[in-house]
PDB file of C-alpha atoms in Angstrom:
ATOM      1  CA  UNK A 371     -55.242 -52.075   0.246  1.00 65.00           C
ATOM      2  CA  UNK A 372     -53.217 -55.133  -1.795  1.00 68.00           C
ATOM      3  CA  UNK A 373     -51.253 -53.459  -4.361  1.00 91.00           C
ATOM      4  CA  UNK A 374     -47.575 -51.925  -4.488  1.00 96.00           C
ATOM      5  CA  UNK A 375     -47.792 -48.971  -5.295  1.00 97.00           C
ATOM      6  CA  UNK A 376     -44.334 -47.108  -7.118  1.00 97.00           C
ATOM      7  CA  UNK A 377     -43.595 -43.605  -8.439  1.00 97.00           C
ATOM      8  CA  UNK A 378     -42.740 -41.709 -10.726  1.00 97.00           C
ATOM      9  CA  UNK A 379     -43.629 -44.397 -13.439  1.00 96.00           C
ATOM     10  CA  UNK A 380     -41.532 -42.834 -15.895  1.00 97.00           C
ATOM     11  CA  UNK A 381     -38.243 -40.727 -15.325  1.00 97.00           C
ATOM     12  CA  UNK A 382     -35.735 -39.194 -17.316  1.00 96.00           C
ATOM     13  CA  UNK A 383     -31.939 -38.126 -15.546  1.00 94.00           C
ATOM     14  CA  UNK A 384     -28.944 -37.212 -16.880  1.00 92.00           C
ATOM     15  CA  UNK A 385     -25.982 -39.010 -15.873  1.00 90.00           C
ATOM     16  CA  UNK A 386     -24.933 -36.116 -13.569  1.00 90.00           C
ATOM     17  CA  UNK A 387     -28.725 -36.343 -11.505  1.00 91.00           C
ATOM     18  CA  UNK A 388     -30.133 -37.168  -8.318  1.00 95.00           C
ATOM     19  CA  UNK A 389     -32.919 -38.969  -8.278  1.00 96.00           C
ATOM     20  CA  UNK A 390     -35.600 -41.589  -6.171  1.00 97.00           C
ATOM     21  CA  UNK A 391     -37.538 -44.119  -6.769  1.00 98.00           C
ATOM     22  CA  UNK A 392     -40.387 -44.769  -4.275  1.00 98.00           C
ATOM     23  CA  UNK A 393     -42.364 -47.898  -3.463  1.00 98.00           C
ATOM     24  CA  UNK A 394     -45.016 -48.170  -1.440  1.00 97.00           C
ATOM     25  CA  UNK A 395     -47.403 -50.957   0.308  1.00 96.00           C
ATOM     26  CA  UNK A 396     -49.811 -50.950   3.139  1.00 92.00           C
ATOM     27  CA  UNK A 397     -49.999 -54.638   3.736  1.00 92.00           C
ATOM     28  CA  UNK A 398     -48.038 -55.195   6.892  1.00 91.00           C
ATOM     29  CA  UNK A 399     -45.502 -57.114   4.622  1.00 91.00           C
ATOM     30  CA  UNK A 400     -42.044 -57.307   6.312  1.00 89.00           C
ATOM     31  CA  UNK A 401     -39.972 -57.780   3.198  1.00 90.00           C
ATOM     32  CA  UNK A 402     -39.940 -55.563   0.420  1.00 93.00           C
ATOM     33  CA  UNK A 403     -37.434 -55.922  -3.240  1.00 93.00           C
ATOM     34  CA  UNK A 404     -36.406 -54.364  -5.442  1.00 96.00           C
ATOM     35  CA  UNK A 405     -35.702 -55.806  -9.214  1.00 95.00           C
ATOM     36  CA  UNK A 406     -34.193 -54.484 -12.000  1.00 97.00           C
ATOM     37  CA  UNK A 407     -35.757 -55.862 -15.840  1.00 96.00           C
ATOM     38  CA  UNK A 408     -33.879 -54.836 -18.947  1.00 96.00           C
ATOM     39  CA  UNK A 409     -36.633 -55.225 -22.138  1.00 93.00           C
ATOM     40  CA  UNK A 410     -37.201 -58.872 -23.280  1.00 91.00           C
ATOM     41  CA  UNK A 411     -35.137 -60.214 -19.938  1.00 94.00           C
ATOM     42  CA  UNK A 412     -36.678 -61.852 -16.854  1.00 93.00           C
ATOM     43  CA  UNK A 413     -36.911 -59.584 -13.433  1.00 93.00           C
ATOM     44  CA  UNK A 414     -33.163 -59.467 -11.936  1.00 93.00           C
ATOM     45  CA  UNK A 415     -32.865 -59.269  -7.956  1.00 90.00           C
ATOM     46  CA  UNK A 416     -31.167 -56.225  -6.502  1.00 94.00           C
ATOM     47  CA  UNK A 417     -31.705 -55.848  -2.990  1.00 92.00           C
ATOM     48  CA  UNK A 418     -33.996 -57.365  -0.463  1.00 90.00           C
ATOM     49  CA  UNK A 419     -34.973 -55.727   3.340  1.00 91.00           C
ATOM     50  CA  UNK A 420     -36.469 -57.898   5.700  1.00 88.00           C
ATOM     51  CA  UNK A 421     -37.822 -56.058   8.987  1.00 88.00           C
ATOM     52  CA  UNK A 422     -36.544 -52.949   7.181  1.00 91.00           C
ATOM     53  CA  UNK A 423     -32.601 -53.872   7.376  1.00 91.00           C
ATOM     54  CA  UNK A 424     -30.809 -54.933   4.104  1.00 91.00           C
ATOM     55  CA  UNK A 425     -30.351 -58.528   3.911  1.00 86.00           C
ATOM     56  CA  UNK A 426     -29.424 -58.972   0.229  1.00 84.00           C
ATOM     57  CA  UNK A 427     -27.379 -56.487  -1.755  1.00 86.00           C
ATOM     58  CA  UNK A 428     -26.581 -58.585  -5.214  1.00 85.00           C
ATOM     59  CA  UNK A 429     -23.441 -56.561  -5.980  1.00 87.00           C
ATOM     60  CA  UNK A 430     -25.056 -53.821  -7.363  1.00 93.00           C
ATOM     61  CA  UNK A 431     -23.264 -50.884  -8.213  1.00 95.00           C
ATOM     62  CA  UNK A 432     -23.026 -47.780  -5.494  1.00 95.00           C
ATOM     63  CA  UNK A 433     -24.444 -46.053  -7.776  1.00 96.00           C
ATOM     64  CA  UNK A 434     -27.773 -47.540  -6.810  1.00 97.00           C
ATOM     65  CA  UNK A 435     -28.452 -47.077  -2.716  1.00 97.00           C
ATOM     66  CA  UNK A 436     -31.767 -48.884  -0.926  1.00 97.00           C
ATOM     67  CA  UNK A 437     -33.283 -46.842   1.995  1.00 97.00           C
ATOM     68  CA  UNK A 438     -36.086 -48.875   3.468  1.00 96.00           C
ATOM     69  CA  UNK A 439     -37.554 -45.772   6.361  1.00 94.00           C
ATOM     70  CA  UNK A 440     -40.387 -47.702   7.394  1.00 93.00           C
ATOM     71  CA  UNK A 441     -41.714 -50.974   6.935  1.00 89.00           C
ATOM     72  CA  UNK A 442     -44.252 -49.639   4.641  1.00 95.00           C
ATOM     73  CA  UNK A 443     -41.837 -47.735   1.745  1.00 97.00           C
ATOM     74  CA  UNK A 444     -38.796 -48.028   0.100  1.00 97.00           C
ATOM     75  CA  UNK A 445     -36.574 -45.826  -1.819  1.00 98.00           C
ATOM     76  CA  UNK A 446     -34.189 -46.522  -4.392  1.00 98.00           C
ATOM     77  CA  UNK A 447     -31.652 -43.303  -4.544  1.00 98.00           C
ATOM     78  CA  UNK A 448     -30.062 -42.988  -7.766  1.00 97.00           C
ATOM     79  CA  UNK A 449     -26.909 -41.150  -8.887  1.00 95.00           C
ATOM     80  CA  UNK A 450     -24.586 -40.914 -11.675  1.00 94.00           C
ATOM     81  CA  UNK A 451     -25.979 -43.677 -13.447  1.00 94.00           C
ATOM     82  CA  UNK A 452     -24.849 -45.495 -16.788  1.00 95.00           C
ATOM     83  CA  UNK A 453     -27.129 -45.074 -19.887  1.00 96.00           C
ATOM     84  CA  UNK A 454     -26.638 -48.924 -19.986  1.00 96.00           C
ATOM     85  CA  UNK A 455     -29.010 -48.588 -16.074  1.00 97.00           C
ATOM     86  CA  UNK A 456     -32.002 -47.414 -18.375  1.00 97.00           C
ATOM     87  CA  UNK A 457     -34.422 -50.322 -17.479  1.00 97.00           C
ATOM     88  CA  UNK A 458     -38.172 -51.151 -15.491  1.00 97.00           C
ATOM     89  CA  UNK A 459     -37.442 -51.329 -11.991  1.00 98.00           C
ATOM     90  CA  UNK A 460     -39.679 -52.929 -10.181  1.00 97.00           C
ATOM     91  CA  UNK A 461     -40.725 -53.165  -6.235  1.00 97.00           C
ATOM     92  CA  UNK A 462     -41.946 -55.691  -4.736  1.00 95.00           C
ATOM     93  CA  UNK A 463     -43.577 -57.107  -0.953  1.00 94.00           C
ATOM     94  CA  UNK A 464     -43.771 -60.101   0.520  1.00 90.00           C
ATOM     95  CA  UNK A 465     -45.357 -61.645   4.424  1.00 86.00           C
ATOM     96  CA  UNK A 466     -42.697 -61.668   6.409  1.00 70.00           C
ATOM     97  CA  UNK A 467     -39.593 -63.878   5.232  1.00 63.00           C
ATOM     98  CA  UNK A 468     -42.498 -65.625   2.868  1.00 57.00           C
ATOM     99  CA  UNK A 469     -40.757 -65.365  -0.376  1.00 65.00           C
ATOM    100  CA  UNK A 470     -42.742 -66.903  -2.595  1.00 65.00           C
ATOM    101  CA  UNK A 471     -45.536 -65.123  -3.080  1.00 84.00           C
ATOM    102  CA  UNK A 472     -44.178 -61.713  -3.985  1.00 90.00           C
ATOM    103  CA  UNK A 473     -46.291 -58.633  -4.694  1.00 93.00           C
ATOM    104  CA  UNK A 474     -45.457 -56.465  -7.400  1.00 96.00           C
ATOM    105  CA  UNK A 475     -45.841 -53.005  -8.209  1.00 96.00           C
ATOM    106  CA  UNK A 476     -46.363 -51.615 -11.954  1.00 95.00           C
ATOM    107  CA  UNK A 477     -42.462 -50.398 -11.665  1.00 96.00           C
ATOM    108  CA  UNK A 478     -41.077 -47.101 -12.859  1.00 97.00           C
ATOM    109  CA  UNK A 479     -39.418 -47.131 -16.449  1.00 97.00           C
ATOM    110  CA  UNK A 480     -36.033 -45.265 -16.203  1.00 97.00           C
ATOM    111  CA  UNK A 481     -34.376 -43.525 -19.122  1.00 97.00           C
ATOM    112  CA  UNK A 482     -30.707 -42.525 -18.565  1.00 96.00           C
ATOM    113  CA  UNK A 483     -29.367 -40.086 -21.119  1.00 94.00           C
TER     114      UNK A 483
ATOM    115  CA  UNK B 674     -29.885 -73.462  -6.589  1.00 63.00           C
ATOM    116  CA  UNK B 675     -32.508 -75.164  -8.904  1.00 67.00           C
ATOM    117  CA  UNK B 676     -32.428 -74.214 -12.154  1.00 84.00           C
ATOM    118  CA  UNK B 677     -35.318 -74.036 -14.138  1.00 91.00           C
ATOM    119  CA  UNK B 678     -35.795 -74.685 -18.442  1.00 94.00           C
ATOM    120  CA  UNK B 679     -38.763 -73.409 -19.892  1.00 96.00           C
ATOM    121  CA  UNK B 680     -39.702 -73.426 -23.236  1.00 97.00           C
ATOM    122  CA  UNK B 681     -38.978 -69.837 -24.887  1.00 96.00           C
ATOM    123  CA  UNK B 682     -42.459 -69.805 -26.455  1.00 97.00           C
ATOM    124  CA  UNK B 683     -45.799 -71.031 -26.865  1.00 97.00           C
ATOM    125  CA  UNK B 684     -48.441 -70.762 -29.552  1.00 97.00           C
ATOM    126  CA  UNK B 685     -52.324 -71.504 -28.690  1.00 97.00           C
ATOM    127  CA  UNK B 686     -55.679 -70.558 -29.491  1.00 97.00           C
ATOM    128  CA  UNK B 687     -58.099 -69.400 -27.523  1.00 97.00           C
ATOM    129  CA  UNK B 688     -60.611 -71.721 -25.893  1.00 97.00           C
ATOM    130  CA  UNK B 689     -57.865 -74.125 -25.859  1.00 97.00           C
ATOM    131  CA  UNK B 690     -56.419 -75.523 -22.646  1.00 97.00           C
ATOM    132  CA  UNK B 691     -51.993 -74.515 -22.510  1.00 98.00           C
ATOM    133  CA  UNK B 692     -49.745 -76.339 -20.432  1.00 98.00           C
ATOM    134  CA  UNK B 693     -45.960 -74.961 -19.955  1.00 98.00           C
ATOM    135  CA  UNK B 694     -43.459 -77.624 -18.439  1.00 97.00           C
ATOM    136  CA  UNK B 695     -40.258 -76.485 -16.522  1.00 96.00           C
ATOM    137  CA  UNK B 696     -37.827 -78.770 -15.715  1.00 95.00           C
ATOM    138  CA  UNK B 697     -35.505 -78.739 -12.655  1.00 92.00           C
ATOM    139  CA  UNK B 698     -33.919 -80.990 -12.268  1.00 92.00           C
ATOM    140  CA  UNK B 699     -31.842 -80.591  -9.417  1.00 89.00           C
ATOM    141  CA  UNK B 700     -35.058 -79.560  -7.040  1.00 89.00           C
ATOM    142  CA  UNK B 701     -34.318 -80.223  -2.982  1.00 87.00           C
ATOM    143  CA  UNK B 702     -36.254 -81.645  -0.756  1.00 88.00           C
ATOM    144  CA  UNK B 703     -36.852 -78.175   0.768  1.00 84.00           C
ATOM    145  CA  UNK B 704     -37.687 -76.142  -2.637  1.00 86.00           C
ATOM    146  CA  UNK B 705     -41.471 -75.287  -3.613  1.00 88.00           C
ATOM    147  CA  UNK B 706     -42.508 -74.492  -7.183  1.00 90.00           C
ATOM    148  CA  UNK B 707     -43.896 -71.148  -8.098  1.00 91.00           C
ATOM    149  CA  UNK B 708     -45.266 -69.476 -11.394  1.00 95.00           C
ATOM    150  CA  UNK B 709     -45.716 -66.100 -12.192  1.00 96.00           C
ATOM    151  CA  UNK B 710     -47.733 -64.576 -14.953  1.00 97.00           C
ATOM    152  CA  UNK B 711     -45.925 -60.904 -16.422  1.00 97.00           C
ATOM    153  CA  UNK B 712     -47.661 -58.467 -19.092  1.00 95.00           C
ATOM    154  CA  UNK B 713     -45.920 -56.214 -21.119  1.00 90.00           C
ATOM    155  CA  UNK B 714     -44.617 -53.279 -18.838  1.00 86.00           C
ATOM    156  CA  UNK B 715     -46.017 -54.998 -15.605  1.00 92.00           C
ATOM    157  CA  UNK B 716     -44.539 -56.435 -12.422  1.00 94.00           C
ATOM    158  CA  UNK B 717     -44.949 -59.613 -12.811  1.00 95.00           C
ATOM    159  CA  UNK B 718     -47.728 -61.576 -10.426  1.00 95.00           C
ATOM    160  CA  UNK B 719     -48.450 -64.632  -8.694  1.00 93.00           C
ATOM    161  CA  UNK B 720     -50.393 -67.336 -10.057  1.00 95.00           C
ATOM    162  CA  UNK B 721     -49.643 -70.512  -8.123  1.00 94.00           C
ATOM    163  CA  UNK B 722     -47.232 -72.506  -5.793  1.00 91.00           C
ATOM    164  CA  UNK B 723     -47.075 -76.398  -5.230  1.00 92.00           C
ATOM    165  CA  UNK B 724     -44.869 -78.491  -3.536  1.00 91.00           C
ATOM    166  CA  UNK B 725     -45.608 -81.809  -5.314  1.00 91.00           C
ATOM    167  CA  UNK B 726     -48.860 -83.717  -6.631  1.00 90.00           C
ATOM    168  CA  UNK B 727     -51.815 -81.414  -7.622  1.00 95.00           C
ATOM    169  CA  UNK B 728     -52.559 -77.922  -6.590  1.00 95.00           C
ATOM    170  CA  UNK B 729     -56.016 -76.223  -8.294  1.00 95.00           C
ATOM    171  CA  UNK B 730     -56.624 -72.479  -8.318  1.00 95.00           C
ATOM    172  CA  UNK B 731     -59.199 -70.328  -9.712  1.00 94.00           C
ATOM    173  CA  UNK B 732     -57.378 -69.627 -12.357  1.00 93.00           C
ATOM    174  CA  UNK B 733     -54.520 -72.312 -13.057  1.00 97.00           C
ATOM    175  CA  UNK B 734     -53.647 -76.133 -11.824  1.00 97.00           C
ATOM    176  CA  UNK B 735     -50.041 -77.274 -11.047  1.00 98.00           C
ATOM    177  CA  UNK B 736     -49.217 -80.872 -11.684  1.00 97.00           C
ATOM    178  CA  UNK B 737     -46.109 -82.258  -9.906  1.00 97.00           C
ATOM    179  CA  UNK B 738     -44.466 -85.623 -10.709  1.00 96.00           C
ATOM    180  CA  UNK B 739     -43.210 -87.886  -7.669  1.00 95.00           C
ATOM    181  CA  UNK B 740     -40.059 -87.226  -8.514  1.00 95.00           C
ATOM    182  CA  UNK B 741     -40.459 -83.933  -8.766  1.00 95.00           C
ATOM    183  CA  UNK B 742     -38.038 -82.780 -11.548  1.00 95.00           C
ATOM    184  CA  UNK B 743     -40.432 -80.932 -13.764  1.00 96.00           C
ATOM    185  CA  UNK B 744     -43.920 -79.011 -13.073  1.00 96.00           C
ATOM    186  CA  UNK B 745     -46.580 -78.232 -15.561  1.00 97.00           C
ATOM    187  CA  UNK B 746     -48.303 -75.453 -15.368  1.00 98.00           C
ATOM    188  CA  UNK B 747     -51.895 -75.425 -16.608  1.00 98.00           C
ATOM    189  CA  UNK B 748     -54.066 -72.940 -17.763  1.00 97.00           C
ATOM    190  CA  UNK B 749     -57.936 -74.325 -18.578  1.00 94.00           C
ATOM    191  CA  UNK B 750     -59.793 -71.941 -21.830  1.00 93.00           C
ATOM    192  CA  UNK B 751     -57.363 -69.933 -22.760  1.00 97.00           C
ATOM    193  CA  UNK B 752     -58.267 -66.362 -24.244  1.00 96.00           C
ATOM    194  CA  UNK B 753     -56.256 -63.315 -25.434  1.00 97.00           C
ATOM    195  CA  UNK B 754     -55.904 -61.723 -22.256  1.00 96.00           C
ATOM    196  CA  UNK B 755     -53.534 -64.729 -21.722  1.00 97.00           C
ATOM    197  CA  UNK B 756     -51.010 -63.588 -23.556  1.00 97.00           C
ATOM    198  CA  UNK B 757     -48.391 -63.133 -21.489  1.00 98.00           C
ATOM    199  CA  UNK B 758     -44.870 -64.359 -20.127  1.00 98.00           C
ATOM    200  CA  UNK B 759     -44.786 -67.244 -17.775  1.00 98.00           C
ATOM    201  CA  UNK B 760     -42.123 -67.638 -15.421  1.00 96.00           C
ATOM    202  CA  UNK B 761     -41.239 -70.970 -13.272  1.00 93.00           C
ATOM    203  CA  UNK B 762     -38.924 -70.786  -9.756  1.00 90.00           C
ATOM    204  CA  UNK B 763     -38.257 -72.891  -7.683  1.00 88.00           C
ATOM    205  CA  UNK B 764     -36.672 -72.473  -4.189  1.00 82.00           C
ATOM    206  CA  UNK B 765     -36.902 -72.647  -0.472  1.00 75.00           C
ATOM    207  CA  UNK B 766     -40.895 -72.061   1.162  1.00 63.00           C
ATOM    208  CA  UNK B 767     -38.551 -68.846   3.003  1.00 60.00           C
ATOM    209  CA  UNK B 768     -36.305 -68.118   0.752  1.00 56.00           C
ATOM    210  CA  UNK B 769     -33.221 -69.411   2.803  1.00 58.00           C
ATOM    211  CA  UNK B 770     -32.023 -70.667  -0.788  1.00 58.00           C
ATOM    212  CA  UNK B 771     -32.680 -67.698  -2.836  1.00 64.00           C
ATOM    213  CA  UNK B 772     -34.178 -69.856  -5.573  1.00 61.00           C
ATOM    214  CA  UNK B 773     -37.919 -67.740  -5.227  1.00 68.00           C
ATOM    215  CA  UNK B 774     -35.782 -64.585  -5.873  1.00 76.00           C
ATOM    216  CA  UNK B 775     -34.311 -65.785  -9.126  1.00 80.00           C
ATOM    217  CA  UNK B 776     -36.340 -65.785 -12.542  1.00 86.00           C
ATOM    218  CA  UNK B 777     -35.398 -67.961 -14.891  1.00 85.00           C
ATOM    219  CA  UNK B 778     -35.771 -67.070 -18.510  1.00 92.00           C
ATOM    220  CA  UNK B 779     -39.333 -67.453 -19.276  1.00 96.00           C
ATOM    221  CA  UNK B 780     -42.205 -68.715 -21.506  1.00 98.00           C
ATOM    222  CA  UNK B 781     -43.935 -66.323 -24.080  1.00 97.00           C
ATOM    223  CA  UNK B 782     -47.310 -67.426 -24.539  1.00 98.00           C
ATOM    224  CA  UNK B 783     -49.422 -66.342 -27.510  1.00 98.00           C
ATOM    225  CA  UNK B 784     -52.979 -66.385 -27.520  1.00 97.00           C
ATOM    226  CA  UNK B 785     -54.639 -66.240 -30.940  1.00 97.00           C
ATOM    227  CA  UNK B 786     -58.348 -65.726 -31.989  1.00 95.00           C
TER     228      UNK B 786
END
């Protein structure tokens, strides 16, 4: 298996919801991202876990909060969000502290209203 | 960090061969070059990493100068399916910079009949 592999791949929430994003990959990759890409804008870098602890947070907002259970997924728990947090956010794997060559998933297209 | 300056967009036909330059200028000794290739509602995905002279994949060719300070990616008979964004980074082989983790603003290529 070589792909990442996210879901939903669309979601709607209110501003008062609870909701997760879930990415998934089954290549023994030890670091896993997660980006955030607003339309017509390059990927931005939110978090990054290495051997499943957090090893960048970019100053994202609370509202966003990584959970990386196993080395294999990684959630991205979502509450209260801004309608200005509607975006494609994308997951992503990489060997080990390998950075370069990232894997990407398809990402899950978020619609705050 | 290196930062990278791509051209915002390129214009080709198909069957023709497309080569996007990035400069960076301020490139360390320890930063490799990477491009990544992104469709429309897509995570974006790897396409090739050099650190200088020539590196030749099945799909694309890097050329590095000696002094490093600019990269061209090529891409040999073009066709429609090209069409796409190209993005250029440049950072540290593991990441200790951050400079594989940032995306600069990217080139829109368009591929006409």
């Amino acid at each position: 298996d070589t792909e990442v592999t996210q879901t939903p791949k669309h979601l709607v929430m209110g501003m008062t919801n609870k909701k997760s994003l879930k990415c998934e990959q089954h290549m023994g990759h030890r670091a896993m991202y997660w980006y955030k890409q607003k339309a017509k804008k390059p990927p931005e870098l939110m978090f990054v876990y290495s051997y499943e602890k957090l090893s960048i947070n970019e100053s994202v907002p609370s509202r966003f909060s990584p959970e990386c259970p196993n080395s294999s997924l990684l959630n991205l728990h979502l509450h209260a969000l801004q309608p200005e947090d509607s975006a494609l956010y994308l997951c992503a794997s990489s060997p080990g502290e390998v950075w370069n060559e990232q894997f990407f998933g398809p990402g899950t297209r978020l619609t705050v209203l | 960090l290196a930062k990278t300056t791509q051209p915002i967009s390129m214009d080709s036909y198909e069957g023709q061969e497309v080569n996007i330059t990035c400069s960076h200028n301020n490139i360390a000794t320890n930063d490799y070059i990477t491009w990544y290739q992104q469709f429309p509602s897509q995570g974006p995905r790897f396409i090739i990493q050099g650190y200088k002279t020539k590196v030749t994949n099945e799909v694309a060719s890097l050329f590095i100068p000696a002094d490093r300070k600019s990269s061209t990616l090529s891409l040999p008979r073009v066709s429609l399916s090209d069409t796409a964004v190209y993005y250029c980074l440049v950072g540290d082989y593991y990441g200790g910079s951050q400079g594989n983790l940032i995306f600069g603003k990217g080139t829109k290529l368009s591929v006409k009949p």
